[in-house]
Amino acid sequence: MEVTREIVFPAPPDEVWEALTNPEQLEEWFANDVELDATEGGEGVFRWENGEERHATVVEATPSERLVLDWEDEGTVELTLEEVEEGTRLLVRESTPEFSTALALRAMLSYV
């Protein structure tokens, strides 16, 4: 199953990219403890207060344009950024309905 969501952030693509790839910024809106090497082939570990831990591999990383993460056996998420008049359009396409990055990104709206 594939889920697609589009969100427009009132910020330039480089700021949205930082919010998506900088561990300190990710800890503000996504997970409590983040380790992420946001380069192609890089690894990521995301931990939440409830003890949940998820691992990801960066499949593709084009700064301020596109990030693709493989969530081990739980599918992939593709994040595509596009500069628009209002700021940045973020298209989120994910292949896993159980862990919805698209829904979690709503929390980033108040952060960026």
PDB file of C-alpha atoms in Angstrom:
ATOM      1  CA  MET A   1       0.000   0.000   0.000  1.00  0.00           C
ATOM      2  CA  GLU A   2       1.245   3.476  -0.829  1.00  0.00           C
ATOM      3  CA  VAL A   3       0.367   6.683   0.986  1.00  0.00           C
ATOM      4  CA  THR A   4       1.012  10.106  -0.554  1.00  0.00           C
ATOM      5  CA  ARG A   5       0.691  13.453   1.146  1.00  0.00           C
ATOM      6  CA  GLU A   6       1.594  16.982   0.089  1.00  0.00           C
ATOM      7  CA  ILE A   7       2.384  19.721   2.608  1.00  0.00           C
ATOM      8  CA  VAL A   8       3.416  23.342   1.961  1.00  0.00           C
ATOM      9  CA  PHE A   9       5.774  24.898   4.503  1.00  0.00           C
ATOM     10  CA  PRO A  10       6.234  28.677   4.755  1.00  0.00           C
ATOM     11  CA  ALA A  11      10.026  28.295   4.584  1.00  0.00           C
ATOM     12  CA  PRO A  12      12.664  27.920   1.851  1.00  0.00           C
ATOM     13  CA  PRO A  13      13.758  24.406   0.787  1.00  0.00           C
ATOM     14  CA  ASP A  14      17.097  24.584   2.627  1.00  0.00           C
ATOM     15  CA  GLU A  15      15.322  25.180   5.967  1.00  0.00           C
ATOM     16  CA  VAL A  16      12.865  22.352   5.339  1.00  0.00           C
ATOM     17  CA  TRP A  17      15.790  20.091   4.352  1.00  0.00           C
ATOM     18  CA  GLU A  18      17.527  20.883   7.648  1.00  0.00           C
ATOM     19  CA  ALA A  19      14.362  20.069   9.598  1.00  0.00           C
ATOM     20  CA  LEU A  20      14.211  16.712   7.782  1.00  0.00           C
ATOM     21  CA  THR A  21      17.889  15.754   8.052  1.00  0.00           C
ATOM     22  CA  ASN A  22      19.492  17.469  11.051  1.00  0.00           C
ATOM     23  CA  PRO A  23      19.271  15.142  14.089  1.00  0.00           C
ATOM     24  CA  GLU A  24      18.876  18.032  16.553  1.00  0.00           C
ATOM     25  CA  GLN A  25      15.988  19.466  14.548  1.00  0.00           C
ATOM     26  CA  LEU A  26      14.394  16.029  14.066  1.00  0.00           C
ATOM     27  CA  GLU A  27      14.435  15.634  17.856  1.00  0.00           C
ATOM     28  CA  GLU A  28      12.312  18.799  18.099  1.00  0.00           C
ATOM     29  CA  TRP A  29       9.391  17.431  16.107  1.00  0.00           C
ATOM     30  CA  PHE A  30       9.799  13.752  15.152  1.00  0.00           C
ATOM     31  CA  ALA A  31      11.613  11.432  17.575  1.00  0.00           C
ATOM     32  CA  ASN A  32      13.241  11.870  20.982  1.00  0.00           C
ATOM     33  CA  ASP A  33      16.698  10.604  20.025  1.00  0.00           C
ATOM     34  CA  VAL A  34      17.974  10.659  16.446  1.00  0.00           C
ATOM     35  CA  GLU A  35      21.210   9.571  14.812  1.00  0.00           C
ATOM     36  CA  LEU A  36      21.226  10.240  11.070  1.00  0.00           C
ATOM     37  CA  ASP A  37      23.862  10.403   8.369  1.00  0.00           C
ATOM     38  CA  ALA A  38      21.763  12.049   5.645  1.00  0.00           C
ATOM     39  CA  THR A  39      24.043  11.058   2.785  1.00  0.00           C
ATOM     40  CA  GLU A  40      23.442   8.289   0.262  1.00  0.00           C
ATOM     41  CA  GLY A  41      24.169   4.977   1.996  1.00  0.00           C
ATOM     42  CA  GLY A  42      24.030   6.640   5.423  1.00  0.00           C
ATOM     43  CA  GLU A  43      22.270   5.062   8.380  1.00  0.00           C
ATOM     44  CA  GLY A  44      19.668   6.428  10.755  1.00  0.00           C
ATOM     45  CA  VAL A  45      18.361   5.369  14.151  1.00  0.00           C
ATOM     46  CA  PHE A  46      15.180   6.944  15.537  1.00  0.00           C
ATOM     47  CA  ARG A  47      14.110   6.377  19.154  1.00  0.00           C
ATOM     48  CA  TRP A  48      10.921   7.445  20.938  1.00  0.00           C
ATOM     49  CA  GLU A  49      10.025   7.848  24.616  1.00  0.00           C
ATOM     50  CA  ASN A  50       7.931   4.675  24.556  1.00  0.00           C
ATOM     51  CA  GLY A  51      11.051   2.613  23.777  1.00  0.00           C
ATOM     52  CA  GLU A  52      10.269   2.170  20.097  1.00  0.00           C
ATOM     53  CA  GLU A  53      13.332   2.220  17.853  1.00  0.00           C
ATOM     54  CA  ARG A  54      13.413   2.251  14.057  1.00  0.00           C
ATOM     55  CA  HIS A  55      16.370   1.937  11.721  1.00  0.00           C
ATOM     56  CA  ALA A  56      16.659   3.436   8.251  1.00  0.00           C
ATOM     57  CA  THR A  57      19.127   3.517   5.389  1.00  0.00           C
ATOM     58  CA  VAL A  58      19.418   6.589   3.173  1.00  0.00           C
ATOM     59  CA  VAL A  59      18.804   5.366  -0.380  1.00  0.00           C
ATOM     60  CA  GLU A  60      18.997   8.795  -2.011  1.00  0.00           C
ATOM     61  CA  ALA A  61      19.938  12.254  -0.741  1.00  0.00           C
ATOM     62  CA  THR A  62      19.962  15.365  -2.907  1.00  0.00           C
ATOM     63  CA  PRO A  63      20.194  18.338  -0.508  1.00  0.00           C
ATOM     64  CA  SER A  64      17.138  20.606  -0.498  1.00  0.00           C
ATOM     65  CA  GLU A  65      15.498  18.428  -3.183  1.00  0.00           C
ATOM     66  CA  ARG A  66      14.982  14.747  -2.325  1.00  0.00           C
ATOM     67  CA  LEU A  67      15.492  12.239   0.483  1.00  0.00           C
ATOM     68  CA  VAL A  68      14.607   8.542   0.275  1.00  0.00           C
ATOM     69  CA  LEU A  69      14.760   6.348   3.383  1.00  0.00           C
ATOM     70  CA  ASP A  70      14.409   2.578   3.561  1.00  0.00           C
ATOM     71  CA  TRP A  71      12.858   1.618   6.926  1.00  0.00           C
ATOM     72  CA  GLU A  72      14.406  -1.890   7.077  1.00  0.00           C
ATOM     73  CA  ASP A  73      11.511  -4.336   6.556  1.00  0.00           C
ATOM     74  CA  GLU A  74       8.866  -1.639   6.964  1.00  0.00           C
ATOM     75  CA  GLY A  75       8.898   0.046   3.567  1.00  0.00           C
ATOM     76  CA  THR A  76      10.301   3.266   2.201  1.00  0.00           C
ATOM     77  CA  VAL A  77       9.555   6.952   2.418  1.00  0.00           C
ATOM     78  CA  GLU A  78      10.348   9.412  -0.385  1.00  0.00           C
ATOM     79  CA  LEU A  79      10.507  13.110   0.516  1.00  0.00           C
ATOM     80  CA  THR A  80      10.601  15.488  -2.461  1.00  0.00           C
ATOM     81  CA  LEU A  81      10.987  19.245  -1.916  1.00  0.00           C
ATOM     82  CA  GLU A  82       9.945  21.876  -4.443  1.00  0.00           C
ATOM     83  CA  GLU A  83      10.272  25.632  -4.052  1.00  0.00           C
ATOM     84  CA  VAL A  84       6.917  27.360  -4.549  1.00  0.00           C
ATOM     85  CA  GLU A  85       5.681  30.915  -4.075  1.00  0.00           C
ATOM     86  CA  GLU A  86       4.394  30.083  -0.573  1.00  0.00           C
ATOM     87  CA  GLY A  87       7.705  28.466   0.494  1.00  0.00           C
ATOM     88  CA  THR A  88       8.352  24.755  -0.018  1.00  0.00           C
ATOM     89  CA  ARG A  89       6.034  22.014  -1.198  1.00  0.00           C
ATOM     90  CA  LEU A  90       6.959  18.687   0.365  1.00  0.00           C
ATOM     91  CA  LEU A  91       5.630  15.580  -1.347  1.00  0.00           C
ATOM     92  CA  VAL A  92       5.757  12.528   0.908  1.00  0.00           C
ATOM     93  CA  ARG A  93       5.288   9.096  -0.650  1.00  0.00           C
ATOM     94  CA  GLU A  94       5.560   6.081   1.612  1.00  0.00           C
ATOM     95  CA  SER A  95       5.010   2.388   1.153  1.00  0.00           C
ATOM     96  CA  THR A  96       4.084   1.514   4.722  1.00  0.00           C
ATOM     97  CA  PRO A  97       0.722   2.317   6.287  1.00  0.00           C
ATOM     98  CA  GLU A  98       1.737   1.281   9.821  1.00  0.00           C
ATOM     99  CA  PHE A  99       4.328   3.973  10.451  1.00  0.00           C
ATOM    100  CA  SER A 100       3.109   7.172   8.866  1.00  0.00           C
ATOM    101  CA  THR A 101       5.863   9.691   8.308  1.00  0.00           C
ATOM    102  CA  ALA A 102       3.352  11.799   6.385  1.00  0.00           C
ATOM    103  CA  LEU A 103       1.200  12.198   9.467  1.00  0.00           C
ATOM    104  CA  ALA A 104       4.186  12.875  11.703  1.00  0.00           C
ATOM    105  CA  LEU A 105       5.307  15.662   9.370  1.00  0.00           C
ATOM    106  CA  ARG A 106       2.309  17.707  10.431  1.00  0.00           C
ATOM    107  CA  ALA A 107       4.180  18.265  13.693  1.00  0.00           C
ATOM    108  CA  MET A 108       6.973  19.864  11.668  1.00  0.00           C
ATOM    109  CA  LEU A 109       4.589  22.602  10.473  1.00  0.00           C
ATOM    110  CA  SER A 110       4.800  24.275  13.865  1.00  0.00           C
ATOM    111  CA  TYR A 111       8.569  23.825  13.985  1.00  0.00           C
ATOM    112  CA  VAL A 112       9.726  25.242  10.612  1.00  0.00           C
TER     113      VAL A 112
END
